Short mmCIF file of C-alpha atoms and ligand atoms in Angstrom, two decimals:
data_model
loop_
_atom_site.label_atom_id
_atom_site.label_comp_id
_atom_site.label_asym_id
_atom_site.label_seq_id
_atom_site.Cartn_x
_atom_site.Cartn_y
_atom_site.Cartn_z
CA MET A 2 84.78 111.68 135.42
CA GLY A 3 82.42 109.86 133.03
CA ILE A 4 79.95 107.17 134.13
CA LEU A 5 81.92 104.37 132.49
CA LYS A 6 85.18 105.48 134.06
CA ASP A 7 83.53 105.69 137.51
CA ARG A 8 82.15 102.19 137.12
CA PHE A 9 85.46 100.81 135.89
CA LYS A 10 87.30 102.43 138.81
CA ALA A 11 84.90 100.96 141.36
CA LYS A 12 84.99 97.52 139.76
CA SER A 13 88.75 97.39 139.32
CA GLU A 14 89.38 98.46 142.93
CA ILE A 15 87.31 95.51 144.13
CA VAL A 16 89.13 93.06 141.83
CA SER A 17 92.51 94.51 142.77
CA THR A 18 91.85 93.87 146.48
CA GLU A 19 90.59 90.37 145.68
CA ILE A 20 93.77 89.56 143.76
CA LYS A 21 96.00 90.90 146.56
CA ASP A 22 94.17 88.69 149.09
CA LEU A 23 94.23 85.73 146.73
CA LEU A 24 97.98 85.99 146.20
CA LYS A 25 98.62 86.49 149.91
CA GLU A 26 96.83 83.28 150.72
CA HIS A 27 97.54 81.13 147.64
CA GLY A 28 100.56 82.70 145.92
CA ASP A 29 102.62 79.50 146.33
CA LYS A 30 100.00 77.16 144.89
CA VAL A 31 101.30 75.08 141.98
CA ILE A 32 98.82 75.28 139.08
CA GLY A 33 100.57 73.22 136.42
CA GLU A 34 103.76 71.80 135.02
CA VAL A 35 105.73 72.79 131.95
CA LEU A 36 107.00 70.19 129.48
CA LEU A 37 110.16 70.71 127.49
CA SER A 38 108.13 70.26 124.29
CA GLN A 39 105.93 73.23 125.29
CA VAL A 40 108.98 75.43 125.74
CA TYR A 41 110.11 74.64 122.20
CA GLN A 42 106.65 74.66 120.62
CA GLY A 43 105.17 78.10 121.04
CA MET A 44 104.47 77.80 124.79
CA ARG A 45 101.23 76.08 123.80
CA GLY A 46 99.01 75.33 126.79
CA ILE A 47 101.24 77.01 129.41
CA THR A 48 99.12 79.16 131.72
CA GLY A 49 101.12 82.34 132.14
CA LEU A 50 98.74 85.26 131.80
CA VAL A 51 95.62 86.70 133.38
CA THR A 52 93.11 88.27 130.98
CA GLU A 53 89.76 89.30 132.46
CA THR A 54 87.80 90.11 129.30
CA SER A 55 87.25 86.64 127.80
CA LEU A 56 88.07 82.96 128.21
CA LEU A 57 88.52 80.34 125.48
CA ASP A 58 87.36 76.75 125.89
CA ALA A 59 88.77 74.24 123.40
CA GLN A 60 85.36 72.64 122.80
CA ASP A 61 82.85 75.44 123.39
CA GLY A 62 84.84 78.37 122.01
CA ILE A 63 85.07 81.89 123.32
CA ARG A 64 83.06 83.29 126.22
CA PHE A 65 83.10 86.98 126.99
CA ARG A 66 82.71 87.42 130.74
CA GLY A 67 80.93 84.06 130.74
CA TYR A 68 78.63 84.74 127.75
CA SER A 69 78.92 82.64 124.58
CA ILE A 70 78.49 84.20 121.14
CA PRO A 71 74.90 82.89 120.72
CA GLU A 72 74.05 84.31 124.16
CA LEU A 73 75.55 87.68 123.27
CA ARG A 74 73.65 87.80 119.99
CA GLU A 75 70.51 87.41 122.04
CA LYS A 76 71.29 89.55 125.09
CA LEU A 77 73.35 92.55 123.95
CA PRO A 78 71.47 95.70 122.89
CA LYS A 79 70.79 96.07 119.15
CA SER A 80 70.39 99.04 116.86
CA ASN A 81 66.85 100.29 116.19
CA GLY A 82 65.18 97.52 114.17
CA GLY A 83 68.39 95.46 114.03
CA SER A 84 69.02 91.91 115.18
CA GLU A 85 72.82 91.83 115.64
CA PRO A 86 74.59 93.02 118.81
CA LEU A 87 76.14 96.47 119.01
CA PRO A 88 79.90 96.19 119.66
CA GLU A 89 79.61 99.07 122.13
CA GLY A 90 77.72 96.61 124.35
CA LEU A 91 80.48 94.01 124.11
CA PHE A 92 83.11 96.60 125.02
CA TYR A 93 81.06 97.60 128.07
CA LEU A 94 80.73 93.94 129.07
CA MET A 95 84.48 93.27 128.68
CA LEU A 96 85.41 96.41 130.61
CA ILE A 97 82.84 96.37 133.41
CA GLY A 98 81.98 92.68 133.61
CA ASN A 99 78.16 93.03 133.44
CA LEU A 100 75.74 93.22 130.53
CA PRO A 101 74.98 96.85 129.62
CA THR A 102 71.54 98.45 129.38
CA GLU A 103 70.33 100.18 126.20
CA ASP A 104 71.21 103.50 127.88
CA ASP A 105 74.75 102.33 128.67
CA VAL A 106 75.26 101.46 125.01
CA GLN A 107 73.79 104.72 123.74
CA HIS A 108 76.03 106.60 126.14
CA LEU A 109 79.09 104.79 124.79
CA THR A 110 78.04 105.48 121.19
CA SER A 111 77.81 109.19 121.92
CA VAL A 112 81.10 109.27 123.86
CA TRP A 113 82.91 107.58 120.97
CA GLN A 114 81.30 109.99 118.49
CA ARG A 115 82.43 112.96 120.57
CA ARG A 116 86.03 111.73 120.73
CA SER A 117 86.37 110.65 117.10
CA HIS A 118 88.23 113.66 115.65
CA VAL A 119 91.39 112.57 113.80
CA PRO A 120 94.10 115.23 113.47
CA ASN A 121 95.14 116.16 109.92
CA HIS A 122 98.73 115.00 110.31
CA VAL A 123 97.48 111.40 110.54
CA PHE A 124 95.84 111.65 107.11
CA ALA A 125 98.96 113.39 105.78
CA THR A 126 101.09 110.52 107.09
CA ILE A 127 98.87 107.97 105.34
CA GLU A 128 99.06 110.05 102.14
CA ALA A 129 102.88 109.98 102.33
CA LEU A 130 102.83 106.20 101.80
CA PRO A 131 102.65 104.72 98.28
CA VAL A 132 98.98 103.97 97.64
CA ASN A 133 99.76 100.31 96.99
CA THR A 134 101.15 99.88 100.53
CA HIS A 135 99.34 96.97 102.21
CA PRO A 136 96.31 98.30 104.14
CA MET A 137 97.57 96.75 107.39
CA THR A 138 100.87 98.62 107.03
CA GLN A 139 98.95 101.84 106.40
CA PHE A 140 96.80 101.10 109.45
CA VAL A 141 99.77 100.55 111.77
CA VAL A 142 101.60 103.62 110.43
CA ALA A 143 98.45 105.69 111.04
CA ILE A 144 98.14 104.41 114.63
CA MET A 145 101.77 105.39 115.18
CA ALA A 146 101.12 108.85 113.68
CA LEU A 147 98.19 109.24 116.08
CA GLN A 148 100.50 108.52 119.02
CA THR A 149 101.16 112.29 119.24
CA GLU A 150 97.74 112.39 120.97
CA SER A 151 98.65 110.03 123.80
CA GLY A 152 97.76 111.57 127.15
CA PHE A 153 99.49 108.66 128.91
CA SER A 154 102.91 109.43 127.42
CA LYS A 155 102.55 113.19 128.12
CA LYS A 156 101.49 112.61 131.72
CA TYR A 157 104.23 110.04 132.24
CA ALA A 158 106.81 112.58 131.03
CA GLN A 159 105.43 115.03 133.60
CA GLY A 160 105.93 112.53 136.41
CA MET A 161 102.53 110.82 136.70
CA SER A 162 102.02 108.70 139.83
CA LYS A 163 101.61 104.91 139.40
CA LYS A 164 98.11 105.10 140.85
CA ASP A 165 96.99 107.27 137.90
CA TYR A 166 98.28 105.02 135.09
CA TRP A 167 94.96 103.26 134.61
CA GLU A 168 93.09 106.53 134.07
CA ALA A 169 95.49 107.81 131.40
CA VAL A 170 95.35 104.41 129.65
CA PHE A 171 91.54 104.45 129.88
CA ASP A 172 91.39 107.89 128.21
CA ASP A 173 93.83 106.89 125.45
CA ALA A 174 91.93 103.64 124.85
CA MET A 175 88.62 105.48 124.48
CA ASP A 176 90.18 107.99 122.07
CA LEU A 177 91.77 105.24 120.00
CA ILE A 178 88.58 103.19 119.68
CA SER A 179 86.66 106.34 118.72
CA ARG A 180 89.12 107.24 115.97
CA LEU A 181 90.06 103.89 114.43
CA PRO A 182 86.96 103.54 112.18
CA ARG A 183 87.65 106.95 110.61
CA ILE A 184 91.29 106.05 109.98
CA ALA A 185 90.45 102.58 108.66
CA ALA A 186 87.75 103.96 106.35
CA TYR A 187 90.16 106.63 105.10
CA ILE A 188 92.69 103.93 104.15
CA TYR A 189 89.99 101.97 102.31
CA ARG A 190 88.65 104.95 100.34
CA ARG A 191 92.16 106.14 99.55
CA LYS A 192 93.37 102.79 98.22
CA TYR A 193 90.25 101.51 96.51
CA LYS A 194 87.85 104.42 95.90
CA LYS A 195 90.06 107.06 94.30
CA GLY A 196 90.42 108.96 97.57
CA GLU A 197 86.74 109.95 97.59
CA HIS A 198 86.23 110.10 101.33
CA ILE A 199 82.94 110.00 103.21
CA GLN A 200 82.33 112.14 106.27
CA PRO A 201 81.13 110.44 109.48
CA ASN A 202 77.40 110.32 110.24
CA GLY A 203 76.92 111.41 113.85
CA LEU A 204 73.52 109.70 114.06
CA LEU A 205 74.91 106.20 113.56
CA ASP A 206 76.34 103.69 116.01
CA TRP A 207 80.09 102.90 115.98
CA ALA A 208 79.96 99.96 113.53
CA GLY A 209 77.14 101.47 111.45
CA ASN A 210 79.11 104.67 111.04
CA PHE A 211 82.21 102.66 110.08
CA ALA A 212 80.18 100.85 107.39
CA HIS A 213 78.84 104.21 106.21
CA MET A 214 82.35 105.75 105.96
CA LEU A 215 83.54 102.70 104.01
CA GLY A 216 80.81 103.60 101.53
CA TYR A 217 78.16 100.93 102.18
CA ALA A 218 74.58 102.09 102.73
CA ASN A 219 72.92 98.65 102.76
CA GLU A 220 71.40 98.09 106.22
CA ASP A 221 72.22 94.35 106.03
CA PHE A 222 75.88 95.27 105.57
CA HIS A 223 75.63 97.53 108.65
CA GLU A 224 74.25 94.55 110.55
CA LEU A 225 77.13 92.41 109.27
CA MET A 226 79.60 95.02 110.54
CA ARG A 227 77.93 95.01 113.98
CA LEU A 228 78.24 91.22 114.13
CA TYR A 229 81.77 91.24 112.67
CA MET A 230 83.02 93.91 115.11
CA THR A 231 81.51 91.95 118.01
CA ILE A 232 82.80 88.45 117.25
CA HIS A 233 86.37 89.44 116.32
CA ALA A 234 86.92 91.64 119.37
CA ASP A 235 88.64 89.25 121.79
CA HIS A 236 89.89 85.67 122.08
CA GLU A 237 91.41 85.58 125.58
CA GLY A 238 94.98 86.79 126.20
CA GLY A 239 97.47 84.41 124.58
CA ASN A 240 96.77 84.99 120.88
CA VAL A 241 99.43 87.02 119.09
CA SER A 242 97.57 90.36 118.83
CA ALA A 243 96.30 90.32 122.42
CA HIS A 244 99.56 89.07 123.86
CA ALA A 245 101.69 91.54 121.88
CA THR A 246 99.50 94.48 123.00
CA HIS A 247 99.66 93.31 126.62
CA LEU A 248 103.42 92.64 126.48
CA VAL A 249 104.34 96.01 125.00
CA GLY A 250 101.92 97.74 127.40
CA SER A 251 103.70 96.07 130.33
CA ALA A 252 106.76 98.22 129.55
CA LEU A 253 104.42 101.23 130.08
CA SER A 254 104.52 101.91 126.36
CA ASP A 255 101.34 103.94 125.83
CA PRO A 256 98.16 102.39 124.30
CA TYR A 257 99.04 103.68 120.80
CA LEU A 258 102.44 101.95 120.84
CA SER A 259 100.93 98.84 122.41
CA LEU A 260 98.04 98.57 119.95
CA ALA A 261 100.40 99.09 116.98
CA ALA A 262 102.44 96.13 118.25
CA GLY A 263 99.31 94.00 118.47
CA MET A 264 98.23 95.04 114.97
CA ASN A 265 101.63 94.09 113.57
CA GLY A 266 101.03 90.63 114.99
CA LEU A 267 97.51 90.50 113.58
CA ALA A 268 99.00 91.20 110.13
CA GLY A 269 100.67 87.75 110.10
CA PRO A 270 99.15 85.05 107.81
CA LEU A 271 98.85 82.50 110.63
CA HIS A 272 96.77 85.03 112.62
CA GLY A 273 94.53 87.83 111.30
CA LEU A 274 95.84 87.93 107.74
CA ALA A 275 94.32 84.46 107.29
CA ASN A 276 91.01 86.18 106.43
CA GLN A 277 92.52 87.62 103.23
CA GLU A 278 94.40 84.36 102.56
CA VAL A 279 91.14 82.38 102.60
CA ILE A 280 89.55 84.43 99.84
CA LYS A 281 92.79 84.61 97.87
CA TRP A 282 93.05 80.82 98.07
CA ILE A 283 89.44 80.32 96.93
CA PHE A 284 89.93 82.74 94.02
CA GLU A 285 93.11 80.92 92.98
CA MET A 286 91.19 77.64 93.11
CA ARG A 287 88.33 79.05 91.02
CA LYS A 288 90.77 80.44 88.49
CA GLU A 289 92.72 77.22 88.19
CA LEU A 290 89.57 75.12 87.87
CA GLN A 291 87.85 77.73 85.70
CA THR A 292 84.59 77.50 87.62
CA GLU A 293 82.68 79.77 89.98
CA ILE A 294 81.43 76.87 92.12
CA PRO A 295 83.97 74.04 92.30
CA THR A 296 82.45 70.65 93.14
CA LYS A 297 83.34 68.96 96.44
CA GLU A 298 85.55 66.52 94.54
CA GLN A 299 87.40 69.42 92.88
CA ILE A 300 87.81 71.14 96.26
CA ALA A 301 89.23 67.93 97.77
CA GLU A 302 91.81 67.67 94.97
CA TYR A 303 92.76 71.33 95.38
CA VAL A 304 93.18 70.94 99.15
CA LYS A 305 95.49 67.96 98.62
CA LYS A 306 97.49 69.97 96.08
CA THR A 307 97.81 72.87 98.55
CA LEU A 308 99.06 70.51 101.25
CA SER A 309 101.49 68.80 98.86
CA GLU A 310 103.02 72.21 98.13
CA GLY A 311 103.84 72.59 101.84
CA ARG A 312 101.21 75.29 102.35
CA VAL A 313 98.51 75.53 105.01
CA VAL A 314 94.80 75.51 104.23
CA PRO A 315 93.91 79.01 105.41
CA GLY A 316 90.99 79.40 107.81
CA TYR A 317 91.41 75.90 109.24
CA GLY A 318 93.10 74.83 112.47
CA HIS A 319 93.63 76.61 115.76
CA ALA A 320 96.16 76.64 118.57
CA VAL A 321 93.49 76.20 121.28
CA LEU A 322 90.12 75.36 119.69
CA ARG A 323 89.30 71.69 118.97
CA GLN A 324 85.86 72.21 117.41
CA THR A 325 84.26 74.39 114.74
CA ASP A 326 84.73 77.97 115.88
CA PRO A 327 81.41 79.44 117.12
CA ARG A 328 82.45 82.63 115.32
CA PHE A 329 82.35 80.60 112.07
CA ILE A 330 78.89 79.28 113.00
CA ALA A 331 77.60 82.80 113.76
CA GLN A 332 78.73 83.97 110.32
CA MET A 333 77.25 80.86 108.69
CA GLU A 334 73.90 81.66 110.31
CA PHE A 335 74.15 85.24 109.08
CA GLY A 336 75.00 83.91 105.59
CA LYS A 337 71.95 81.59 105.61
CA ARG A 338 69.73 84.57 106.37
CA HIS A 339 71.29 87.15 104.06
CA ALA A 340 73.43 85.45 101.39
CA ALA A 341 72.34 81.82 100.97
CA ASP A 342 72.35 81.98 97.14
CA ASP A 343 75.81 83.50 96.85
CA PRO A 344 78.20 81.11 95.02
CA LEU A 345 81.19 82.19 97.12
CA VAL A 346 79.28 81.67 100.38
CA GLN A 347 78.17 78.25 99.12
CA THR A 348 81.76 77.40 98.27
CA VAL A 349 82.80 78.27 101.84
CA TRP A 350 80.14 75.85 103.07
CA ASN A 351 81.31 73.14 100.65
CA ILE A 352 84.90 73.63 101.82
CA TYR A 353 83.61 73.14 105.40
CA GLU A 354 82.32 69.71 104.40
CA VAL A 355 85.46 68.70 102.52
CA VAL A 356 88.46 70.01 104.46
CA PRO A 357 88.11 68.59 108.02
CA PRO A 358 88.26 64.88 107.04
CA ILE A 359 91.30 65.54 104.81
CA LEU A 360 93.16 67.42 107.54
CA GLN A 361 92.14 64.76 110.07
CA SER A 362 93.54 62.03 107.83
CA LEU A 363 97.01 63.61 108.02
CA GLY A 364 97.16 62.67 111.69
CA LYS A 365 99.26 65.61 112.81
CA ILE A 366 96.81 68.52 112.79
CA LYS A 367 95.28 69.00 116.23
CA ASN A 368 92.21 70.88 115.02
CA PRO A 369 90.85 70.17 111.53
CA TRP A 370 87.88 72.54 111.97
CA PRO A 371 87.34 76.05 110.56
CA ASN A 372 88.22 79.18 112.52
CA VAL A 373 86.70 82.67 112.28
CA ASP A 374 88.68 83.57 109.16
CA ALA A 375 87.25 80.74 107.04
CA HIS A 376 83.94 82.55 106.63
CA SER A 377 84.29 86.30 107.00
CA GLY A 378 85.58 87.19 103.52
CA ALA A 379 82.72 85.53 101.64
CA LEU A 380 80.15 87.66 103.50
CA LEU A 381 82.10 90.84 102.83
CA GLU A 382 82.36 89.89 99.15
CA HIS A 383 78.62 89.33 99.05
CA PHE A 384 78.00 92.98 99.90
CA GLY A 385 80.60 94.23 97.42
CA LEU A 386 83.60 94.65 99.73
CA VAL A 387 85.77 92.63 97.38
CA GLU A 388 89.20 94.09 98.18
CA TYR A 389 90.45 91.19 100.28
CA GLU A 390 93.80 92.76 101.18
CA TYR A 391 91.73 95.10 103.34
CA TYR A 392 90.01 92.42 105.42
CA THR A 393 92.57 92.27 108.24
CA VAL A 394 92.06 96.00 108.90
CA LEU A 395 88.42 95.22 109.73
CA PHE A 396 89.63 92.50 112.09
CA GLY A 397 92.05 95.04 113.63
CA VAL A 398 89.39 97.68 114.29
CA SER A 399 87.33 95.05 116.09
CA ARG A 400 90.30 93.54 117.97
CA SER A 401 91.11 96.98 119.40
CA LEU A 402 88.00 96.64 121.61
CA GLY A 403 89.29 93.57 123.42
CA VAL A 404 92.98 94.37 123.68
CA LEU A 405 92.38 97.94 124.83
CA ALA A 406 89.79 96.87 127.42
CA SER A 407 92.44 94.43 128.68
CA LEU A 408 95.10 97.13 128.73
CA CYS A 409 92.85 99.21 131.04
CA TRP A 410 92.62 96.19 133.35
CA ASP A 411 96.38 95.56 133.17
CA ARG A 412 97.18 99.04 134.49
CA ALA A 413 94.26 99.14 136.95
CA LEU A 414 95.51 95.90 138.50
CA GLY A 415 99.10 97.17 138.50
CA TYR A 416 100.58 94.26 136.55
CA PRO A 417 104.36 94.52 136.28
CA ILE A 418 106.63 94.45 133.25
CA GLU A 419 106.40 91.02 131.60
CA ARG A 420 109.64 89.10 131.51
CA PRO A 421 109.53 85.29 131.20
CA LYS A 422 112.76 83.32 131.42
CA SER A 423 114.36 81.95 128.27
CA VAL A 424 117.08 79.30 128.04
CA THR A 425 119.52 78.02 125.41
CA THR A 426 119.54 74.52 123.91
CA LYS A 427 123.01 74.12 125.40
CA LEU A 428 121.53 74.71 128.84
CA VAL A 429 118.65 72.32 128.12
CA LYS A 430 121.16 69.59 127.26
CA LYS A 431 122.96 70.20 130.55
CA TRP A 432 119.63 69.95 132.40
CA LEU A 433 118.93 66.66 130.69
CA ASN A 434 122.41 65.33 131.56
CA GLY A 435 121.84 66.27 135.20
CA GLU A 436 124.89 68.55 135.24
CA ASP A 437 125.40 70.73 138.30
CA ASN A 438 126.99 73.74 136.68
CA ILE A 439 124.34 74.53 134.10
CA TRP A 440 125.05 78.26 133.81
CA GLY A 441 128.77 78.05 132.93
CA ASP A 442 130.20 77.29 129.47
N1 LIG E 5 96.66 73.41 106.95
C1 LIG E 5 97.77 72.65 106.83
N2 LIG E 5 98.54 72.28 107.90
C2 LIG E 5 98.13 72.69 109.10
C3 LIG E 5 96.98 73.47 109.30
C4 LIG E 5 96.23 73.82 108.15
N3 LIG E 5 95.15 74.60 108.22
N4 LIG E 5 96.84 73.70 110.61
C5 LIG E 5 97.88 73.12 111.24
N5 LIG E 5 98.66 72.52 110.32
C6 LIG E 5 99.93 71.81 110.54
C7 LIG E 5 100.93 72.74 111.21
O1 LIG E 5 101.54 73.59 110.24
C8 LIG E 5 101.87 71.75 111.87
O2 LIG E 5 102.69 71.20 110.85
P1 LIG E 5 104.23 70.81 111.14
O3 LIG E 5 104.18 69.84 112.30
O4 LIG E 5 104.67 70.21 109.86
O5 LIG E 5 104.91 72.09 111.49
C9 LIG E 5 100.90 70.64 112.34
O6 LIG E 5 99.74 70.77 111.50
C10 LIG E 5 100.49 70.76 113.78
O7 LIG E 5 99.94 72.04 113.98
P2 LIG E 5 98.85 72.28 115.13
O8 LIG E 5 99.49 71.97 116.44
O9 LIG E 5 97.59 71.57 114.80
O10 LIG E 5 98.54 73.84 114.98
P3 LIG E 5 99.30 75.08 115.62
O11 LIG E 5 98.73 75.31 116.98
O12 LIG E 5 100.78 74.92 115.53
O13 LIG E 5 98.89 76.25 114.63
C11 LIG E 5 97.45 77.59 113.34
C12 LIG E 5 97.62 76.86 114.66
C13 LIG E 5 96.15 78.39 113.40
C14 LIG E 5 98.62 78.58 113.16
C15 LIG E 5 97.40 76.57 112.18
O14 LIG E 5 96.30 75.72 112.36
C16 LIG E 5 97.36 77.20 110.80
O15 LIG E 5 98.41 77.52 110.26
N6 LIG E 5 96.13 77.41 110.22
C17 LIG E 5 95.99 78.08 108.95
C18 LIG E 5 96.13 79.60 109.12
C19 LIG E 5 94.93 80.16 109.83
O16 LIG E 5 93.78 79.91 109.50
N7 LIG E 5 95.18 81.02 110.82
C20 LIG E 5 94.10 81.77 111.52
C21 LIG E 5 93.91 81.32 112.96
C22 LIG E 5 92.84 82.15 113.62
C23 LIG E 5 93.32 83.54 113.88
O17 LIG E 5 94.27 83.73 114.65
O18 LIG E 5 92.80 84.50 113.28
#
């Protein structure tokens, strides 16, 4: 058994015992109430899940095992000469719960390199799709094609014991994370670079190698990928991609099936697809106004027009956050260091000044501030990755780190199949009328 697996086993056994004791003593404790409005409005604010890897605070933003994004940028190991965290380190932190050493991170880099072989039938499956298929669709189809490699599903078919589920999920998760950059890069090169593929470089770290396979040699772009892959990895458990992965995994669907479910959720415009929508929206604005850098007044008019058409302003708002997303701030800082003169980056910063007061003035939007997706595209554009339909795939590769670390925890802690109760409006009306026989017609 590898070092990481040994550590995870030891750690999860301790937590598992703690949870058993905790439930024995406090299982009946009431921790909240549910309003009817919450039941109808996306279950917002209902505590109904345990996710160990990260926790979101409405004001302060995401913390991974207690560490904020600025703290992680300082404390996680970096590449040689680099200043951004290596996502391997974040994965270690989410999985094990402690900050990794340089050696821990190097070990993970080499494990992921060793496991990164993608079977030919996955590439053949991608090739069977029309080349203009949306990159997220190609990505999900490729993950499904790779499901033939699931050790979990094979072992389950052979009668695996419950106590071994976590280990089979752990192995599948490690294989998936190792292989996703190769698959994602293949989709990019196929769709946008005439199918001229680039072989992996075994000397590079996970994100650096991904950047290399996409076709970008610039070391600043490699640093951007390390930051990008770190900050998009996890956002506690209730967001659509994390929750969908967890939900499908609770049926003991293997990690490939579970991750594909999560990625289908990420492909929605109110979630991960917002990163492409932001750039598309800015390009439409520039085209309509026939200027590369719209003034703040022009932006304000365009925002009002967007709202009057019944559309959302992409990259703004959040279901939980009530402040500027620290992931936006991290990218802004990166932009100030590496792309301050870029007109698109400057436009993103001008939009940041203009949009919040307009959204606030509507009175109904709970969070007028930018989220992670408001900034990411402009930085990618700066380095030449201009194909914005591809952006959500980058988000997906990163998100795999968080949702798969959580899936390991789900099985190690023996969480059961997820099955909340739903009701009908007819039943709700009977509740409200105080009727006794609420279940009959
Ligand atoms: N532009 C216009 N209207 C917005 C808005 C925005 N950016 N954000 C919220 N609203 C509207 C909602 O559509 C809703 O309108 P109705 O009452 O008419 O239906 C109202 O304001 C209240 O919504 P809310 O409670 O503030 O926000 P929700 O929790 O329902 O939704 C989110 C959150 C992110 C889906 C929403 O803010 C949004 O659509 N933002 C734009 C898309 C986006 O950037 N998504 C990415 C989120 C981050 C991620 O997951 O990657």
